[in-house]
N, C-alpha and C. Protein backbone atom coordinates (compact mmCIF):
# COMPACT_ATOMS: atom_id res chain seq x y z
N MET A 1 0.78 -1.16 -0.11
CA MET A 1 -0.26 0.02 -0.05
C MET A 1 0.78 1.33 -0.07
N PHE A 2 0.56 2.26 -0.91
CA PHE A 2 1.49 3.36 -1.02
C PHE A 2 0.50 4.71 -0.95
N LEU A 3 0.94 5.61 -0.14
CA LEU A 3 0.19 7.11 -0.01
C LEU A 3 0.89 7.78 -0.90
N ILE A 4 0.14 8.52 -1.63
CA ILE A 4 0.41 9.55 -2.54
C ILE A 4 -0.31 10.65 -2.07
N VAL A 5 0.48 11.80 -1.47
CA VAL A 5 -0.12 12.88 -0.74
C VAL A 5 0.08 14.14 -1.66
N GLY A 6 -0.85 14.84 -1.92
CA GLY A 6 -0.67 16.27 -2.59
C GLY A 6 -1.19 17.30 -1.55
N LEU A 7 -0.13 18.25 -1.29
CA LEU A 7 -0.62 19.41 -0.21
C LEU A 7 -1.31 20.49 -0.95
N GLY A 8 -2.08 21.10 -0.15
CA GLY A 8 -2.78 22.29 -0.44
C GLY A 8 -3.70 22.91 0.67
N ASN A 9 -4.56 23.90 0.23
CA ASN A 9 -5.55 24.35 1.25
C ASN A 9 -6.84 23.90 0.61
N PRO A 10 -7.89 23.35 1.58
CA PRO A 10 -9.11 23.25 1.37
C PRO A 10 -9.79 24.61 1.26
N GLU A 11 -11.12 24.53 0.24
CA GLU A 11 -11.92 25.69 -0.02
C GLU A 11 -11.59 26.15 -1.21
N ARG A 12 -12.74 26.44 -1.66
CA ARG A 12 -12.67 26.99 -3.50
C ARG A 12 -11.88 28.13 -3.66
N LYS A 13 -11.74 28.98 -2.68
CA LYS A 13 -10.76 30.51 -2.77
C LYS A 13 -9.42 30.01 -3.10
N TYR A 14 -9.20 28.85 -2.59
CA TYR A 14 -7.74 28.56 -2.86
C TYR A 14 -7.27 27.64 -4.11
N GLU A 15 -8.13 27.23 -4.71
CA GLU A 15 -8.05 26.57 -5.94
C GLU A 15 -7.22 27.20 -7.08
N GLY A 16 -6.41 26.71 -7.75
CA GLY A 16 -5.73 27.55 -8.69
C GLY A 16 -4.46 28.40 -8.13
N THR A 17 -4.33 28.39 -6.66
CA THR A 17 -3.14 29.17 -6.21
C THR A 17 -1.91 28.20 -6.04
N ARG A 18 -0.85 29.03 -5.96
CA ARG A 18 0.59 28.16 -6.06
C ARG A 18 0.73 27.29 -5.00
N HIS A 19 0.10 27.43 -3.88
CA HIS A 19 0.19 26.39 -2.49
C HIS A 19 -0.59 25.10 -2.94
N ASN A 20 -1.50 25.14 -3.87
CA ASN A 20 -2.39 24.06 -4.06
C ASN A 20 -1.90 23.25 -5.24
N VAL A 21 -0.51 23.42 -5.59
CA VAL A 21 0.08 22.51 -6.88
C VAL A 21 -0.23 21.00 -6.38
N GLY A 22 -0.23 20.73 -5.21
CA GLY A 22 -0.05 19.49 -4.80
C GLY A 22 -1.57 18.86 -5.04
N PHE A 23 -2.68 19.68 -4.52
CA PHE A 23 -3.83 19.13 -4.89
C PHE A 23 -3.96 18.74 -6.48
N GLU A 24 -3.52 19.77 -7.11
CA GLU A 24 -3.72 19.56 -8.47
C GLU A 24 -2.93 18.28 -9.05
N ALA A 25 -1.81 17.99 -8.72
CA ALA A 25 -1.20 16.86 -9.03
C ALA A 25 -2.16 15.58 -8.55
N ILE A 26 -2.50 15.48 -7.59
CA ILE A 26 -3.60 14.55 -7.17
C ILE A 26 -4.59 14.44 -8.18
N ASP A 27 -5.26 15.52 -8.53
CA ASP A 27 -6.46 15.41 -9.51
C ASP A 27 -5.90 14.96 -10.81
N VAL A 28 -4.71 15.23 -11.58
CA VAL A 28 -4.10 14.83 -12.52
C VAL A 28 -4.07 13.02 -12.33
N ILE A 29 -3.42 12.75 -11.27
CA ILE A 29 -3.24 11.36 -11.10
C ILE A 29 -4.47 10.68 -11.12
N SER A 30 -5.58 11.34 -10.15
CA SER A 30 -6.86 10.50 -10.18
C SER A 30 -7.67 10.44 -11.40
N LYS A 31 -7.53 11.39 -12.41
CA LYS A 31 -8.09 11.48 -13.52
C LYS A 31 -7.56 10.13 -14.48
N LYS A 32 -6.29 10.25 -14.45
CA LYS A 32 -5.70 9.27 -15.41
C LYS A 32 -5.87 7.98 -14.98
N TYR A 33 -5.96 7.41 -13.59
CA TYR A 33 -6.21 6.31 -13.03
C TYR A 33 -7.61 5.95 -12.67
N GLY A 34 -8.48 6.77 -12.98
CA GLY A 34 -9.83 6.66 -12.26
C GLY A 34 -10.07 6.53 -10.89
N ILE A 35 -9.28 6.96 -10.19
CA ILE A 35 -9.41 6.95 -8.71
C ILE A 35 -10.13 8.20 -8.36
N GLU A 36 -11.44 8.09 -7.69
CA GLU A 36 -12.19 9.17 -7.31
C GLU A 36 -11.42 9.51 -5.81
N VAL A 37 -11.24 10.71 -5.63
CA VAL A 37 -10.63 11.01 -4.17
C VAL A 37 -11.90 11.85 -3.53
N ASN A 38 -12.82 11.21 -2.71
CA ASN A 38 -14.01 11.78 -2.44
C ASN A 38 -14.48 11.04 -1.07
N GLN A 39 -13.74 10.43 -0.28
CA GLN A 39 -13.78 9.82 0.96
C GLN A 39 -13.28 10.52 1.99
N LYS A 40 -14.01 10.63 3.14
CA LYS A 40 -13.23 11.45 4.34
C LYS A 40 -12.85 10.40 5.14
N GLU A 41 -11.56 10.63 5.41
CA GLU A 41 -10.64 9.79 6.19
C GLU A 41 -9.44 10.55 7.10
N GLN A 42 -9.20 10.38 8.39
CA GLN A 42 -8.30 11.04 9.05
C GLN A 42 -7.82 12.63 8.64
N LYS A 43 -9.07 13.52 8.50
CA LYS A 43 -8.72 15.01 8.33
C LYS A 43 -8.33 14.90 6.76
N GLY A 44 -8.69 14.16 5.85
CA GLY A 44 -8.35 14.22 4.46
C GLY A 44 -9.29 13.74 3.75
N LEU A 45 -9.40 14.06 2.34
CA LEU A 45 -10.07 13.29 1.26
C LEU A 45 -9.13 12.40 0.66
N VAL A 46 -9.77 11.00 0.28
CA VAL A 46 -8.71 10.05 0.18
C VAL A 46 -9.75 9.32 -1.00
N GLY A 47 -8.82 8.68 -1.97
CA GLY A 47 -9.36 7.70 -2.70
C GLY A 47 -8.41 6.52 -2.96
N LYS A 48 -9.03 5.08 -2.82
CA LYS A 48 -8.15 3.88 -3.20
C LYS A 48 -8.20 3.42 -4.55
N GLY A 49 -7.10 3.12 -5.07
CA GLY A 49 -7.14 2.44 -6.25
C GLY A 49 -5.79 1.74 -6.48
N MET A 50 -5.50 1.52 -7.90
CA MET A 50 -4.65 0.79 -8.31
C MET A 50 -3.80 1.67 -9.29
N ILE A 51 -2.38 1.56 -9.23
CA ILE A 51 -1.58 2.37 -10.47
C ILE A 51 -0.66 1.49 -10.83
N ASN A 52 -0.62 0.89 -11.86
CA ASN A 52 0.35 0.03 -12.72
C ASN A 52 0.53 -1.12 -11.77
N GLY A 53 -0.45 -1.73 -11.22
CA GLY A 53 -0.53 -3.07 -10.39
C GLY A 53 -0.26 -2.78 -8.83
N TYR A 54 -0.01 -1.57 -8.51
CA TYR A 54 0.05 -1.16 -7.16
C TYR A 54 -0.94 -0.49 -6.50
N LYS A 55 -1.26 -0.96 -5.25
CA LYS A 55 -2.30 -0.46 -4.18
C LYS A 55 -1.95 0.73 -3.76
N VAL A 56 -2.99 2.07 -4.15
CA VAL A 56 -2.46 3.50 -3.70
C VAL A 56 -3.65 4.08 -3.13
N ILE A 57 -3.32 4.90 -2.23
CA ILE A 57 -4.35 5.88 -1.49
C ILE A 57 -3.96 7.32 -2.08
N LEU A 58 -4.54 7.93 -2.62
CA LEU A 58 -4.47 9.37 -3.01
C LEU A 58 -5.13 10.08 -1.94
N VAL A 59 -4.34 11.18 -1.41
CA VAL A 59 -4.68 11.89 -0.31
C VAL A 59 -4.35 13.32 -0.65
N LYS A 60 -5.76 14.19 -0.34
CA LYS A 60 -5.74 15.69 -0.18
C LYS A 60 -5.93 16.13 1.28
N PRO A 61 -5.09 16.43 2.21
CA PRO A 61 -5.23 16.86 3.67
C PRO A 61 -6.37 17.97 3.43
N GLN A 62 -7.20 17.76 4.53
CA GLN A 62 -8.03 19.20 4.42
C GLN A 62 -8.07 19.98 5.75
N THR A 63 -6.95 19.96 6.35
CA THR A 63 -6.51 20.38 7.43
C THR A 63 -6.09 22.12 7.35
N TYR A 64 -5.85 22.38 6.03
CA TYR A 64 -5.14 23.55 5.80
C TYR A 64 -3.46 23.43 5.88
N MET A 65 -2.77 23.92 4.89
CA MET A 65 -1.43 23.46 4.90
C MET A 65 -0.42 23.23 5.92
N ASN A 66 -0.38 24.24 6.98
CA ASN A 66 0.22 24.27 8.09
C ASN A 66 0.04 23.01 9.30
N LEU A 67 -1.25 22.40 8.87
CA LEU A 67 -1.46 21.09 9.74
C LEU A 67 -1.63 19.75 8.98
N SER A 68 -0.97 19.85 7.76
CA SER A 68 -0.90 18.47 6.82
C SER A 68 -0.61 17.56 7.65
N GLY A 69 0.24 17.52 8.65
CA GLY A 69 0.68 16.45 9.09
C GLY A 69 -0.41 15.82 10.11
N GLU A 70 -1.30 16.36 10.53
CA GLU A 70 -2.72 15.86 11.30
C GLU A 70 -3.46 14.75 10.45
N CYS A 71 -3.20 15.08 9.21
CA CYS A 71 -3.77 13.85 8.27
C CYS A 71 -2.85 12.91 7.90
N VAL A 72 -1.60 13.27 7.23
CA VAL A 72 -0.63 12.33 6.88
C VAL A 72 -0.09 11.21 7.97
N ALA A 73 0.24 11.74 8.97
CA ALA A 73 0.82 10.97 9.94
C ALA A 73 -0.13 9.95 10.41
N PRO A 74 -1.58 10.39 10.79
CA PRO A 74 -2.53 9.11 11.15
C PRO A 74 -2.64 8.06 9.89
N LEU A 75 -2.62 8.51 8.94
CA LEU A 75 -2.99 7.72 7.86
C LEU A 75 -2.02 6.69 7.60
N ALA A 76 -0.76 7.21 7.77
CA ALA A 76 0.55 6.37 7.54
C ALA A 76 0.45 5.30 8.69
N ASP A 77 0.14 5.67 9.67
CA ASP A 77 -0.03 4.86 11.14
C ASP A 77 -1.16 3.63 10.99
N TYR A 78 -2.34 4.20 10.58
CA TYR A 78 -3.40 3.39 10.36
C TYR A 78 -3.23 2.06 9.14
N TYR A 79 -2.50 2.74 8.10
CA TYR A 79 -2.29 1.85 6.95
C TYR A 79 -1.09 1.10 7.25
N ASP A 80 -0.49 1.39 8.29
CA ASP A 80 0.96 0.77 8.61
C ASP A 80 1.95 1.16 7.24
N VAL A 81 2.08 2.30 6.91
CA VAL A 81 2.98 2.82 5.58
C VAL A 81 4.15 2.89 6.30
N ASP A 82 5.38 2.61 5.55
CA ASP A 82 6.61 2.88 5.89
C ASP A 82 7.07 4.04 5.24
N PRO A 83 7.26 5.49 5.83
CA PRO A 83 7.35 6.49 5.23
C PRO A 83 8.47 6.47 4.38
N GLU A 84 9.67 5.83 4.50
CA GLU A 84 10.64 5.72 3.73
C GLU A 84 10.35 5.37 2.45
N THR A 85 9.72 4.52 2.01
CA THR A 85 9.39 3.68 0.93
C THR A 85 8.12 3.54 0.45
N GLU A 86 7.10 4.06 1.20
CA GLU A 86 5.71 3.82 0.74
C GLU A 86 4.70 5.13 0.92
N LEU A 87 5.33 6.40 1.12
CA LEU A 87 4.99 7.60 1.17
C LEU A 87 5.62 8.66 0.28
N VAL A 88 4.99 9.20 -0.63
CA VAL A 88 5.46 10.45 -1.24
C VAL A 88 4.52 11.65 -0.98
N VAL A 89 5.09 12.89 -0.91
CA VAL A 89 4.39 14.08 -0.64
C VAL A 89 4.71 14.94 -1.92
N ILE A 90 3.80 15.47 -2.23
CA ILE A 90 3.91 16.53 -3.68
C ILE A 90 3.52 17.99 -2.86
N SER A 91 4.54 19.07 -3.21
CA SER A 91 4.14 20.38 -2.38
C SER A 91 4.94 21.27 -3.66
N ASP A 92 4.54 22.39 -3.36
CA ASP A 92 4.96 23.60 -3.84
C ASP A 92 6.38 24.03 -3.35
N ASP A 93 7.13 24.72 -4.29
CA ASP A 93 8.58 24.98 -3.83
C ASP A 93 8.80 26.42 -4.40
N VAL A 94 9.07 27.37 -3.68
CA VAL A 94 9.40 28.78 -4.07
C VAL A 94 10.97 28.97 -4.53
N SER A 95 11.61 27.79 -4.17
CA SER A 95 13.13 27.94 -4.71
C SER A 95 13.39 27.21 -5.74
N LEU A 96 12.30 26.82 -6.71
CA LEU A 96 12.50 26.34 -8.05
C LEU A 96 11.76 27.18 -8.96
N SER A 97 12.35 27.25 -10.06
CA SER A 97 11.38 27.84 -11.11
C SER A 97 10.29 27.30 -11.43
N THR A 98 9.27 28.14 -11.74
CA THR A 98 8.07 27.59 -12.56
C THR A 98 7.93 26.54 -12.99
N GLY A 99 7.30 25.35 -12.70
CA GLY A 99 7.22 24.21 -13.50
C GLY A 99 8.45 23.39 -13.43
N ASN A 100 9.55 23.50 -13.10
CA ASN A 100 10.52 22.56 -12.65
C ASN A 100 10.11 21.65 -11.59
N ILE A 101 10.46 20.42 -11.25
CA ILE A 101 10.29 19.75 -10.36
C ILE A 101 11.52 19.14 -9.76
N ARG A 102 11.53 18.77 -8.46
CA ARG A 102 12.70 18.16 -7.82
C ARG A 102 12.14 16.72 -7.00
N VAL A 103 12.90 15.88 -6.95
CA VAL A 103 12.53 14.66 -6.32
C VAL A 103 13.57 14.36 -5.53
N ARG A 104 13.17 14.35 -4.09
CA ARG A 104 13.97 13.80 -3.16
C ARG A 104 13.42 12.76 -2.07
N LYS A 105 14.80 11.97 -1.64
CA LYS A 105 14.38 10.89 -1.08
C LYS A 105 14.11 11.29 0.61
N LYS A 106 14.44 12.17 0.96
CA LYS A 106 14.42 12.85 2.09
C LYS A 106 14.93 14.38 2.37
N GLY A 107 14.78 15.16 3.57
CA GLY A 107 15.28 16.52 3.77
C GLY A 107 14.72 17.14 4.66
N SER A 108 15.02 18.57 4.53
CA SER A 108 14.58 19.59 5.43
C SER A 108 13.09 19.92 5.12
N ALA A 109 12.20 20.74 5.76
CA ALA A 109 11.16 21.39 5.00
C ALA A 109 11.51 22.42 4.19
N GLY A 110 12.58 23.19 4.19
CA GLY A 110 13.02 24.05 3.21
C GLY A 110 12.20 25.18 3.43
N GLY A 111 11.67 25.57 4.62
CA GLY A 111 10.59 26.61 4.84
C GLY A 111 9.33 26.32 4.72
N HIS A 112 8.89 25.26 4.05
CA HIS A 112 7.48 24.81 3.78
C HIS A 112 6.82 24.28 5.06
N ASN A 113 5.67 25.15 5.41
CA ASN A 113 5.17 24.95 6.59
C ASN A 113 4.32 23.57 6.84
N GLY A 114 3.94 23.10 5.53
CA GLY A 114 3.09 22.04 5.42
C GLY A 114 4.09 20.58 5.51
N LEU A 115 5.31 20.62 4.89
CA LEU A 115 6.36 19.86 5.27
C LEU A 115 6.83 19.74 6.61
N LYS A 116 7.04 20.92 7.13
CA LYS A 116 7.44 20.98 8.59
C LYS A 116 6.50 20.31 9.49
N ASN A 117 5.31 20.17 9.42
CA ASN A 117 4.54 19.62 10.10
C ASN A 117 4.27 18.33 9.88
N ILE A 118 4.37 17.86 8.75
CA ILE A 118 4.45 16.33 8.60
C ILE A 118 5.80 15.60 9.36
N ILE A 119 6.97 16.36 9.06
CA ILE A 119 7.88 16.12 9.46
C ILE A 119 8.04 15.76 11.10
N ALA A 120 7.35 16.95 11.77
CA ALA A 120 7.03 16.98 13.13
C ALA A 120 6.17 15.75 13.51
N LEU A 121 5.25 15.41 13.07
CA LEU A 121 4.17 14.46 13.44
C LEU A 121 4.74 12.91 13.06
N LEU A 122 5.33 13.14 12.01
CA LEU A 122 5.84 11.53 11.64
C LEU A 122 7.01 11.34 12.38
N GLY A 123 7.62 12.53 13.12
CA GLY A 123 9.06 12.21 13.65
C GLY A 123 10.10 11.84 12.84
N SER A 124 10.27 12.18 11.80
CA SER A 124 11.24 11.93 10.67
C SER A 124 11.09 12.85 9.46
N ASN A 125 12.16 13.33 9.01
CA ASN A 125 12.37 13.84 7.53
C ASN A 125 12.56 12.60 6.35
N VAL A 126 12.74 11.70 6.82
CA VAL A 126 13.06 10.58 5.85
C VAL A 126 11.83 9.97 5.11
N PHE A 127 11.41 10.69 4.21
CA PHE A 127 10.25 10.26 3.26
C PHE A 127 10.51 11.01 1.83
N PRO A 128 10.13 10.46 0.85
CA PRO A 128 10.32 10.76 -0.52
C PRO A 128 9.21 12.08 -0.71
N ARG A 129 9.68 13.00 -1.54
CA ARG A 129 8.93 14.10 -1.86
C ARG A 129 9.00 14.72 -3.28
N ILE A 130 8.33 15.10 -3.86
CA ILE A 130 8.39 15.78 -5.17
C ILE A 130 8.03 17.17 -4.75
N ARG A 131 8.83 18.05 -5.29
CA ARG A 131 8.37 19.47 -5.14
C ARG A 131 8.54 20.18 -6.37
N VAL A 132 7.19 20.80 -6.60
CA VAL A 132 6.83 21.47 -7.83
C VAL A 132 7.43 23.02 -7.68
N GLY A 133 8.16 23.59 -8.73
CA GLY A 133 8.41 24.75 -8.67
C GLY A 133 7.15 25.81 -8.93
N VAL A 134 7.12 26.80 -8.22
CA VAL A 134 6.03 27.77 -8.25
C VAL A 134 6.52 29.29 -8.48
N GLY A 135 8.02 29.19 -8.51
CA GLY A 135 8.73 30.51 -8.65
C GLY A 135 8.80 31.25 -7.42
N GLU A 136 9.87 32.08 -7.49
CA GLU A 136 10.37 32.98 -6.27
C GLU A 136 9.68 33.96 -5.89
N CYS A 137 9.49 34.11 -4.71
CA CYS A 137 8.69 35.37 -4.18
C CYS A 137 9.57 36.64 -4.36
N THR A 138 9.23 37.58 -5.29
CA THR A 138 10.05 38.77 -5.32
C THR A 138 9.96 40.12 -4.75
N ASP A 139 8.46 39.96 -3.95
CA ASP A 139 8.35 41.40 -3.31
C ASP A 139 8.32 40.92 -1.80
N GLY A 140 8.75 40.15 -1.32
CA GLY A 140 8.76 39.78 0.16
C GLY A 140 7.83 39.41 0.83
N ASP A 141 6.61 39.36 0.26
CA ASP A 141 5.27 39.05 0.77
C ASP A 141 4.97 37.49 0.25
N MET A 142 5.50 36.71 1.06
CA MET A 142 5.83 35.23 0.88
C MET A 142 4.19 34.56 0.70
N VAL A 143 3.18 35.07 1.86
CA VAL A 143 1.80 34.66 1.95
C VAL A 143 1.15 34.95 0.68
N SER A 144 1.18 36.35 0.30
CA SER A 144 0.61 36.66 -0.91
C SER A 144 0.75 35.91 -2.23
N HIS A 145 2.32 35.52 -2.25
CA HIS A 145 3.04 34.93 -3.38
C HIS A 145 2.29 33.40 -3.47
N VAL A 146 2.18 32.79 -2.37
CA VAL A 146 2.02 31.28 -2.39
C VAL A 146 0.54 31.28 -2.60
N LEU A 147 -0.33 32.03 -1.84
CA LEU A 147 -1.83 32.05 -2.11
C LEU A 147 -2.41 32.82 -3.50
N GLY A 148 -1.45 33.36 -4.18
CA GLY A 148 -1.56 34.09 -5.29
C GLY A 148 -1.72 32.83 -6.39
N ARG A 149 -2.29 33.54 -7.52
CA ARG A 149 -2.38 32.55 -8.75
C ARG A 149 -1.49 32.98 -10.17
N TYR A 150 -1.38 32.11 -11.07
CA TYR A 150 -0.25 32.19 -11.94
C TYR A 150 -0.75 33.05 -13.12
N ASP A 151 0.40 33.78 -13.62
CA ASP A 151 0.02 34.36 -14.96
C ASP A 151 0.01 33.36 -16.02
N ALA A 152 -0.79 33.77 -17.26
CA ALA A 152 -1.00 32.82 -18.12
C ALA A 152 0.41 31.81 -18.64
N GLU A 153 1.31 32.37 -18.63
CA GLU A 153 2.82 31.78 -18.97
C GLU A 153 2.99 30.55 -18.03
N ASP A 154 3.04 31.05 -16.79
CA ASP A 154 3.35 30.40 -15.57
C ASP A 154 2.37 29.18 -15.60
N ARG A 155 1.09 29.55 -15.64
CA ARG A 155 0.08 28.30 -15.43
C ARG A 155 0.48 27.23 -16.85
N GLU A 156 0.68 27.63 -17.76
CA GLU A 156 1.07 26.95 -18.77
C GLU A 156 2.31 25.96 -18.33
N ARG A 157 3.27 26.60 -17.67
CA ARG A 157 4.41 25.66 -17.26
C ARG A 157 3.92 24.76 -16.08
N VAL A 158 3.26 25.00 -15.33
CA VAL A 158 2.72 24.12 -14.26
C VAL A 158 1.97 23.19 -14.71
N ASP A 159 1.19 23.56 -15.72
CA ASP A 159 0.29 22.30 -16.29
C ASP A 159 1.12 21.16 -16.99
N ALA A 160 2.11 21.84 -17.51
CA ALA A 160 2.78 20.68 -18.31
C ALA A 160 3.92 20.11 -17.41
N SER A 161 4.17 20.61 -16.06
CA SER A 161 4.90 19.99 -15.18
C SER A 161 4.09 18.75 -14.70
N MET A 162 3.09 18.67 -14.87
CA MET A 162 2.11 17.70 -14.09
C MET A 162 2.62 16.36 -14.72
N GLU A 163 2.81 16.29 -16.06
CA GLU A 163 3.39 15.19 -16.69
C GLU A 163 4.78 14.50 -16.14
N LYS A 164 5.52 15.48 -15.65
CA LYS A 164 6.96 14.83 -14.97
C LYS A 164 6.41 14.57 -13.37
N VAL A 165 5.49 15.24 -12.81
CA VAL A 165 4.99 14.72 -11.37
C VAL A 165 4.56 13.01 -11.70
N LEU A 166 3.53 12.99 -12.92
CA LEU A 166 2.98 11.68 -12.98
C LEU A 166 4.16 10.77 -13.07
N GLY A 167 5.09 11.03 -13.89
CA GLY A 167 6.53 9.89 -14.18
C GLY A 167 7.12 9.81 -13.01
N ALA A 168 7.32 10.69 -12.13
CA ALA A 168 8.01 10.63 -11.00
C ALA A 168 7.17 9.67 -10.12
N VAL A 169 6.05 9.86 -9.98
CA VAL A 169 5.24 8.81 -9.10
C VAL A 169 5.10 7.71 -9.60
N GLU A 170 4.88 7.37 -10.81
CA GLU A 170 5.04 6.06 -11.50
C GLU A 170 6.44 5.14 -11.05
N LEU A 171 7.51 6.37 -11.24
CA LEU A 171 8.71 5.41 -11.05
C LEU A 171 8.98 5.35 -9.38
N PHE A 172 8.40 6.06 -8.62
CA PHE A 172 8.57 5.84 -7.13
C PHE A 172 7.78 4.53 -6.79
N LEU A 173 6.61 4.41 -7.39
CA LEU A 173 5.93 3.18 -7.14
C LEU A 173 6.53 1.91 -7.30
N ALA A 174 7.37 2.01 -8.46
CA ALA A 174 8.23 0.88 -9.12
C ALA A 174 9.55 0.70 -7.98
N GLY A 175 9.72 1.56 -7.31
CA GLY A 175 10.72 1.19 -6.46
C GLY A 175 12.20 2.17 -7.12
N GLU A 176 11.74 2.74 -8.08
CA GLU A 176 12.92 3.61 -8.87
C GLU A 176 13.12 4.95 -8.60
N LEU A 177 13.04 5.31 -7.37
CA LEU A 177 13.04 6.72 -7.04
C LEU A 177 14.53 7.50 -7.47
N ASP A 178 15.63 6.81 -7.44
CA ASP A 178 16.72 7.26 -8.25
C ASP A 178 16.72 7.50 -9.61
N ALA A 179 16.13 6.60 -10.23
CA ALA A 179 15.76 6.84 -11.70
C ALA A 179 14.94 8.36 -11.86
N ALA A 180 13.85 8.54 -10.86
CA ALA A 180 13.01 9.60 -11.09
C ALA A 180 13.87 10.82 -10.62
N MET A 181 14.79 10.90 -9.71
CA MET A 181 15.69 12.08 -9.68
C MET A 181 16.63 12.18 -10.60
N ASN A 182 17.12 11.15 -11.33
CA ASN A 182 18.05 11.41 -12.54
C ASN A 182 17.36 12.01 -13.77
N LYS A 183 15.97 11.70 -13.96
CA LYS A 183 15.26 11.78 -15.16
C LYS A 183 14.74 13.36 -14.85
N TYR A 184 14.25 13.71 -13.50
CA TYR A 184 13.40 15.19 -13.52
C TYR A 184 13.90 16.10 -12.74
N ASN A 185 14.92 15.99 -11.98
CA ASN A 185 15.50 16.91 -11.29
C ASN A 185 16.38 17.86 -11.93
N VAL A 186 16.25 19.14 -11.84
CA VAL A 186 16.86 20.15 -12.58
C VAL A 186 18.07 20.60 -11.50
N LYS A 187 19.22 21.33 -12.16
CA LYS A 187 20.26 21.81 -11.46
C LYS A 187 19.69 23.21 -11.05
N GLU A 188 19.13 23.42 -9.92
CA GLU A 188 18.84 24.83 -9.12
C GLU A 188 19.15 24.58 -8.05
N LYS A 189 19.42 25.95 -7.34
CA LYS A 189 19.88 25.85 -6.12
C LYS A 189 18.81 25.84 -5.21
N LEU A 190 19.14 25.05 -4.09
CA LEU A 190 17.93 24.64 -3.24
C LEU A 190 18.53 24.65 -1.96
N ASP A 191 17.67 24.60 -0.86
CA ASP A 191 18.08 24.68 0.62
C ASP A 191 18.95 23.71 0.79
């Protein structure tokens, strides 16, 4: 059983914002594999199904970004998921250019409050994550940046990045995280 978690904020007003790129990734995956994400479980919306022969649970935490761990940690515990090998978290990253992705096996939260809360409640930073670039905050107002929407050009870049995210998830499920890192990681400065 694998948990594939996309981070975001619930409520319609956050749809299409930079912070909700994880939710968008879950929507793309659910559409491709016909997995409806509509069951309420452990403070999240979940959908259970199969991807390339692997049992998966797609997850959209409904706790708001900063409390994402309140959904992820109980689900990992309930389904006896090993975070190192059976959990992947998809989130936005302001350190990456819009539309680029970065796959990592573990690491710090990099200033991302959703990841910070997951790390705190799992008690470990050793879990795979796929970070989707949403561009750097240039005016110093990080909240407005991550809760803001893309211009048309950046929207196209993010939409195009979803194929890379999907490919990285498929490689993760096959136990080929190194291959995903080699194929999709860009050479950009990170934390």
